[in-house]
Short mmCIF file of C-alpha atoms in Angstrom, two decimals:
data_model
loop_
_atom_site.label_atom_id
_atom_site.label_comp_id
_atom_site.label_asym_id
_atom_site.label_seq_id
_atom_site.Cartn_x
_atom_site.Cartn_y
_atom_site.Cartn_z
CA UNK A 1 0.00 0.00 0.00
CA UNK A 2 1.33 3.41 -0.79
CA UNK A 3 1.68 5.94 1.92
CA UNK A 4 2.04 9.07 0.06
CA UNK A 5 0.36 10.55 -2.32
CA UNK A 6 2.19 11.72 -5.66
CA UNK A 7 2.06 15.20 -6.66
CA UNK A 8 2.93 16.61 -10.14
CA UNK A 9 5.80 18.80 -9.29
CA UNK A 10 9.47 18.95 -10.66
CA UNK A 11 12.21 16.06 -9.65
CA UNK A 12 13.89 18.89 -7.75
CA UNK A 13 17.78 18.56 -6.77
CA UNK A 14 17.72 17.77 -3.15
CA UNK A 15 20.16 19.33 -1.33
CA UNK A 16 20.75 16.78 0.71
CA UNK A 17 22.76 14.99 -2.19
CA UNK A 18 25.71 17.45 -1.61
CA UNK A 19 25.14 18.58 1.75
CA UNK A 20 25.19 14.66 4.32
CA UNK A 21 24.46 17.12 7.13
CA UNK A 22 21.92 18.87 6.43
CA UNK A 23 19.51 17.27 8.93
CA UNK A 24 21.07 17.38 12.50
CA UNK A 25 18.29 15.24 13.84
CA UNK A 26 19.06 12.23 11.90
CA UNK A 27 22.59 11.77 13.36
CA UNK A 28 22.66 9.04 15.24
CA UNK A 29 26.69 8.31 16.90
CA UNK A 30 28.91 8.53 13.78
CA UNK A 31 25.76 8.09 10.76
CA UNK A 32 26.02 11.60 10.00
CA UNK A 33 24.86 10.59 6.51
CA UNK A 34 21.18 9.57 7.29
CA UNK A 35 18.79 11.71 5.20
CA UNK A 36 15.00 11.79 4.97
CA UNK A 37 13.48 11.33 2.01
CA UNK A 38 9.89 12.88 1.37
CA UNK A 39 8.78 11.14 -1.30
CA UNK A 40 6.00 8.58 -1.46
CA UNK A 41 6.96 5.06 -0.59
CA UNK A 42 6.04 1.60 -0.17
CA UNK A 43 7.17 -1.76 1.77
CA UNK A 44 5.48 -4.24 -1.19
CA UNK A 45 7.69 -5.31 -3.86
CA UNK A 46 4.22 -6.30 -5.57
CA UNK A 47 3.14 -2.52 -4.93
CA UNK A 48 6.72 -1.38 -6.11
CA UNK A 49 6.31 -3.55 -9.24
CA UNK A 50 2.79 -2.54 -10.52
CA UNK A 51 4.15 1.49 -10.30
CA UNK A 52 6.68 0.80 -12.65
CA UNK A 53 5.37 -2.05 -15.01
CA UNK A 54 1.33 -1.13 -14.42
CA UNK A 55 -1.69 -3.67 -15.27
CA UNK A 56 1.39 -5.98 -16.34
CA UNK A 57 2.99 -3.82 -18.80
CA UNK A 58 5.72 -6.44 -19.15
CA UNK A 59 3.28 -8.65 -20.80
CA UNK A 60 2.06 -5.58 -23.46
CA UNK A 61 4.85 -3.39 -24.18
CA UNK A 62 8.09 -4.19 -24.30
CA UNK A 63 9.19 -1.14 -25.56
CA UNK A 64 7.48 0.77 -23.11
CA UNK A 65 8.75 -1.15 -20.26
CA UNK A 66 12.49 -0.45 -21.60
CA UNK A 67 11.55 3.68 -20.28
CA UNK A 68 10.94 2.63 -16.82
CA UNK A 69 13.43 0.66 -13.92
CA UNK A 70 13.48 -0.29 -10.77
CA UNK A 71 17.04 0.80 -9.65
CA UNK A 72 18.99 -1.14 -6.99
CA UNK A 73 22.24 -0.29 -4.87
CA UNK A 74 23.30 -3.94 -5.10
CA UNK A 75 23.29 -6.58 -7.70
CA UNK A 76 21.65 -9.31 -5.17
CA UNK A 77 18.40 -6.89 -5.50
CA UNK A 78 18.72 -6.66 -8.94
CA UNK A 79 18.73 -10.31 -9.67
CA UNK A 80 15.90 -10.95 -7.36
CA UNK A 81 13.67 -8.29 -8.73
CA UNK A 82 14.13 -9.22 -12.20
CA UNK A 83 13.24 -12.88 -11.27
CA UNK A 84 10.00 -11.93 -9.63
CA UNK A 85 8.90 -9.90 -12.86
CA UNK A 86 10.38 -12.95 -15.21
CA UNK A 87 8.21 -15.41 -13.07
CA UNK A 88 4.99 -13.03 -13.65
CA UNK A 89 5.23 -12.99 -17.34
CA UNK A 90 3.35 -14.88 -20.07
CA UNK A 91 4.95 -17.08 -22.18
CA UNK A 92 7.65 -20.26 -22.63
CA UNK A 93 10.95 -20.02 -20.41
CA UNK A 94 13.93 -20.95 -21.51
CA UNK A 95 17.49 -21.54 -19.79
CA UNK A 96 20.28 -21.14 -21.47
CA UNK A 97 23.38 -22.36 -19.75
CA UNK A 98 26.81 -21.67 -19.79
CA UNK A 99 30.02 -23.27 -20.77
CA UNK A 100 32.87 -23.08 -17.99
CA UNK A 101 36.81 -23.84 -18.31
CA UNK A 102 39.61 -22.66 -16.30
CA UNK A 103 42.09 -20.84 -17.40
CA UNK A 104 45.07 -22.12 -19.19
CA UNK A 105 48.10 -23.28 -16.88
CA UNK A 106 45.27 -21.88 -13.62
CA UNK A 107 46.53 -23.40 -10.37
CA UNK A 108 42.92 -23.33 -9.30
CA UNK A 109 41.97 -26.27 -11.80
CA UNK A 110 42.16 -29.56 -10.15
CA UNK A 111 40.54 -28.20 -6.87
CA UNK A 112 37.16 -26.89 -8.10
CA UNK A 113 34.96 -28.83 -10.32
CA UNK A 114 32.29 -27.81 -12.86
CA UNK A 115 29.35 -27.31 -9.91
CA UNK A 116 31.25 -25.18 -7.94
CA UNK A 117 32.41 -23.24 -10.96
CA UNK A 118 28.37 -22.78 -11.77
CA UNK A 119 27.72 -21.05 -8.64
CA UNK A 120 30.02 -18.30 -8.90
CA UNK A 121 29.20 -15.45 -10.29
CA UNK A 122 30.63 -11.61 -10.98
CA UNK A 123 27.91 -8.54 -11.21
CA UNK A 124 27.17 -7.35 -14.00
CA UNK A 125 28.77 -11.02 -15.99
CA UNK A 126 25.40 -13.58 -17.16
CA UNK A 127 25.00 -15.92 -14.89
CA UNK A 128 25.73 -19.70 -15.29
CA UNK A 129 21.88 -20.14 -16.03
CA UNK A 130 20.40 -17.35 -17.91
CA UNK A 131 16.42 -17.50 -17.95
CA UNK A 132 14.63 -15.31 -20.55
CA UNK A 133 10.93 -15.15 -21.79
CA UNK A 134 10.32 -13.70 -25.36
CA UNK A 135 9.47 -9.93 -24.51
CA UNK A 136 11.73 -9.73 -22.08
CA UNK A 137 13.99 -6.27 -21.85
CA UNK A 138 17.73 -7.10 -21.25
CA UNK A 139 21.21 -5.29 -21.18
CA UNK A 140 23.61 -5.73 -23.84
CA UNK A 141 26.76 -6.60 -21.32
CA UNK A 142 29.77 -6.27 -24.21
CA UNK A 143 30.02 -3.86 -27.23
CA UNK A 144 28.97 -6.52 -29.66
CA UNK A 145 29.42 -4.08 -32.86
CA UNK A 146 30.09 -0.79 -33.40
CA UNK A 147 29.30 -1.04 -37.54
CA UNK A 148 26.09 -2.15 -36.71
CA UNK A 149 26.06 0.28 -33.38
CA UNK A 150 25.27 -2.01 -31.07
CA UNK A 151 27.19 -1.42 -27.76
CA UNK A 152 27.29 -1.62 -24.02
CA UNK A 153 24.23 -1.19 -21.75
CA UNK A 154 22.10 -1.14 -24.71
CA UNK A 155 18.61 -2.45 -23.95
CA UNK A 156 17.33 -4.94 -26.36
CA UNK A 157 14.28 -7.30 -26.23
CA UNK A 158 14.73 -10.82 -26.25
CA UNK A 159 13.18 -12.74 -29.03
CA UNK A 160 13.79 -16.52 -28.69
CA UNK A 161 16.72 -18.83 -29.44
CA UNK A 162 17.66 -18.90 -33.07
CA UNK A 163 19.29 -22.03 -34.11
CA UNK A 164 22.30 -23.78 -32.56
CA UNK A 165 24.14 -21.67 -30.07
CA UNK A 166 22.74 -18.29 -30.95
CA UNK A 167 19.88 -15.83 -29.53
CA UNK A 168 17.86 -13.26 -31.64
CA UNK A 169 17.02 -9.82 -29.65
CA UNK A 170 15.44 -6.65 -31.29
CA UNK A 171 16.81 -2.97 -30.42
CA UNK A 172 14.46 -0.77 -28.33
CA UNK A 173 13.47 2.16 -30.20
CA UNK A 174 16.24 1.74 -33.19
CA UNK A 175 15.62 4.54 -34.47
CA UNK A 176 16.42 5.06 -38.52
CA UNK A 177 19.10 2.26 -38.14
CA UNK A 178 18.26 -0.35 -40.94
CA UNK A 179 19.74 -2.90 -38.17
CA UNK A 180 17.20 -3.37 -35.80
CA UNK A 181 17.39 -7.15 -35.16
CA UNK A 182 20.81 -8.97 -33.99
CA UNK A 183 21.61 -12.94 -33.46
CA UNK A 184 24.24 -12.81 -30.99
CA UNK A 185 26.84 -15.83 -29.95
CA UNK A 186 27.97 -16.68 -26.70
CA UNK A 187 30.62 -14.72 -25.89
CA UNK A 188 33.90 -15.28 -23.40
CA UNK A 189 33.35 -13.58 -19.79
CA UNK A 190 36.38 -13.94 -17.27
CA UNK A 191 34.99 -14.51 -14.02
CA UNK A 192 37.00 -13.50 -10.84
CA UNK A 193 34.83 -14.17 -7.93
CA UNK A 194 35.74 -12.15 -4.54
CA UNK A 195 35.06 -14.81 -2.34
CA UNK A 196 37.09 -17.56 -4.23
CA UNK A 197 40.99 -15.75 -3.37
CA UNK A 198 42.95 -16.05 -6.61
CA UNK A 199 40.14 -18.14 -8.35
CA UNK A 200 39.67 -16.95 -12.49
CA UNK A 201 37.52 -18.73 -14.91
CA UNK A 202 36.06 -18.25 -18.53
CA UNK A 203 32.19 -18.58 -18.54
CA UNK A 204 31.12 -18.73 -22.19
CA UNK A 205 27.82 -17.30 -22.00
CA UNK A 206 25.43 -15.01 -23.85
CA UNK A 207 25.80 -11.50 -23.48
CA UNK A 208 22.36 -10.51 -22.15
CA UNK A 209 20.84 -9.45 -18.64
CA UNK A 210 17.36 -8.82 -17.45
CA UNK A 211 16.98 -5.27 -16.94
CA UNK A 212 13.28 -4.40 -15.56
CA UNK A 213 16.22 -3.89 -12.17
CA UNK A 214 19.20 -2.60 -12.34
CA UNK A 215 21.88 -1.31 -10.45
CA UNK A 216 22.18 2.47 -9.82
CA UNK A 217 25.80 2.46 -11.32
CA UNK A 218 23.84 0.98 -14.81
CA UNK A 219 21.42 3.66 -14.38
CA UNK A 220 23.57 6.65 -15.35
CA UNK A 221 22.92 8.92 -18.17
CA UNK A 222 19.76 7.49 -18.43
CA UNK A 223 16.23 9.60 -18.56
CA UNK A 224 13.33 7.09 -17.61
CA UNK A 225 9.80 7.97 -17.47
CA UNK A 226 9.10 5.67 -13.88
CA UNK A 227 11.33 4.58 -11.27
CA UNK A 228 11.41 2.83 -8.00
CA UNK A 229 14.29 2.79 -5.87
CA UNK A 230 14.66 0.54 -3.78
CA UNK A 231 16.41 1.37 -0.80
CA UNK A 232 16.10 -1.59 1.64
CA UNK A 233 20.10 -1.82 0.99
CA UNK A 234 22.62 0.98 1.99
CA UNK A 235 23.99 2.91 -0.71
CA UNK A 236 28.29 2.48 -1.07
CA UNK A 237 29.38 4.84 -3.60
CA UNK A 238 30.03 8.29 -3.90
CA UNK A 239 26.77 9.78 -5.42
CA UNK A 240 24.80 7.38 -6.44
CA UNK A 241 21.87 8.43 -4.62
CA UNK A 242 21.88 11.52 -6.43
CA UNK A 243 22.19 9.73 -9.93
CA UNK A 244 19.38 7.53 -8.45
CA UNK A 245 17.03 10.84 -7.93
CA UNK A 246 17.37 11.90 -11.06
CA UNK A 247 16.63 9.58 -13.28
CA UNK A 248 12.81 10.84 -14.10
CA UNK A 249 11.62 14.49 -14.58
CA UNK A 250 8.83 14.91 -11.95
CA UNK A 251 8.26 13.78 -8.15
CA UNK A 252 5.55 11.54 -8.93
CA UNK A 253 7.16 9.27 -11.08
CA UNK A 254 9.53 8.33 -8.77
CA UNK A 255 8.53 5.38 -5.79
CA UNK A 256 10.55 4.39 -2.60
CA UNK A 257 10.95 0.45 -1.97
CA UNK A 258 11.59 0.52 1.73
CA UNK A 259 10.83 -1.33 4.71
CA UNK A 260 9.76 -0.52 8.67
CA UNK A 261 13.29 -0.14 10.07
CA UNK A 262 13.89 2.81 7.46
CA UNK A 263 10.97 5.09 8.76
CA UNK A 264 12.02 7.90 11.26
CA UNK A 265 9.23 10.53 11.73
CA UNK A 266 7.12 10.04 8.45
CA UNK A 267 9.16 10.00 5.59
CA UNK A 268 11.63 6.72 5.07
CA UNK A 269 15.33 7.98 5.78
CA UNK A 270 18.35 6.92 3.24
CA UNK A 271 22.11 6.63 3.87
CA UNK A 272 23.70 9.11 1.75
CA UNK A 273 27.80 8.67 0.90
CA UNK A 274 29.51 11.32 -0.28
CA UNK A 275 33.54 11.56 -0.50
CA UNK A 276 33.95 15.13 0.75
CA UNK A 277 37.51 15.73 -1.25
CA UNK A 278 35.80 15.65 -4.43
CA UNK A 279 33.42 18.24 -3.49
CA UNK A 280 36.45 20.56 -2.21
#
């Protein structure tokens, strides 16, 4: 259930983005960085979902969806969020799943085998099992080809598997290009887990994410028409609430993902991290 109402004013610059202290009452010991946001909110992922892809827009407009995110400080988030929306839509699954080698001459080799290889993975690398539905809006992850301009953090819609080894995915909003659908290989990823010391595989894998989430960091340079942002999970990096913020033009197209431990006083409060030498 929402707990604000939206109004229809300008996304305003907070202050508060620049500015960690601007709210004396929210320190509390050393979390100087504690701001409130006054924006309308909700605890239900289900409620969080339906402001961003209404009436099951996932299931009627691709294209559409592609203009709207729910943005994420951390990639666990992400992946959950985009298998929630994956689960809700119409249509055939399919699971494509990678191919994984060590490294040539890798020390590692004889003491992992090809399970525990699976069940690593490296944000923002494909995943040993990638599950897609046709319809579904993904991230390009590589610059596949710059003659036929399609690059990094593209969004594309998948399409289906297209023979042996390949996928077919169709731009969003192409434009005048006369390329507007790809087939695309699987691709080499080196995967360097951070909880594995010294561990480095090859996943061969398409090159292809779910994007209804996304991280913050992904976010940038972007102009969507709805967000949520889900803010459950602390923020890490320098600015990346304010990129978060101001992704969408006007205050009521933006929604806050929290949950009962982030309300102080009405609105939901946020960590905010900024690095204070780049602002000198």
């Amino acid at each position: 259930m929402l707990t604000y109402q939206s109004v229809d004013v300008p996304c305003e610059v907070p202050t508060f983005c620049i500015d960690p202290q601007s709210d004396p009452s929210l320190r509390r010991g050393d979390e100087t960085h504690w701001i409130k946001l006054n924006h309308q909110h909700t605890f239900s992922e289900q409620d969080a979902i339906e402001f961003a892809f209404p009436d099951e827009l996932y299931n009627r407009d691709p294209e559409a969806c592609a203009t709207r995110a729910i943005l994420c400080p951390v990639n666990k988030a992400v992946d959950a969020l985009n298998d929630t929306i994956i689960q809700r839509m119409n249509g055939k699954e399919y699971t494509h799943t990678a191919f994984e080698r060590f490294l040539q001459n890798d020390q590692q080799a004889g003491h992992h085998d090809e399970e525990f290889l699976a069940a690593q993975e490296e944000s923002p690398k494909p995943p040993h099992k990638l599950q897609l539905k046709p319809g579904v809006v993904c991230l390009v992850l590589r610059n596949m080809s710059r003659r036929y301009e399609l690059y990094n953090n593209e969004k594309v819609i998948y399409k289906g598997p297209r023979g042996e080894g390949m996928i077919e995915v169709k731009k969003v909003n192409g434009g005048a290009s006369p390329w507007q659908t790809f087939v695309l290989p699987r691709i080499n990823f080196t995967i360097q887990p951070r909880n594995v010391r010294g561990l480095k595989f090859n996943r061969c894998q398409y090159p292809v994410k779910p994007a209804y989430a996304e991280t913050v960091h992904k976010s940038q340079g972007q102009t969507l028409e709805k967000i949520v942002i889900e803010i459950r999970h602390h923020f890490f990096q320098h600015g990346h609430l304010y990129t978060a913020l101001t992704r969408v033009r006007y205050g009521c197209d933006m929604l806050l993902l929290t949950s009962p431990e982030r309300i102080c006083d009405g609105p939901p409060i946020c960590r905010n991290i900024v690095y204070r030498k780049l602002l000198e």
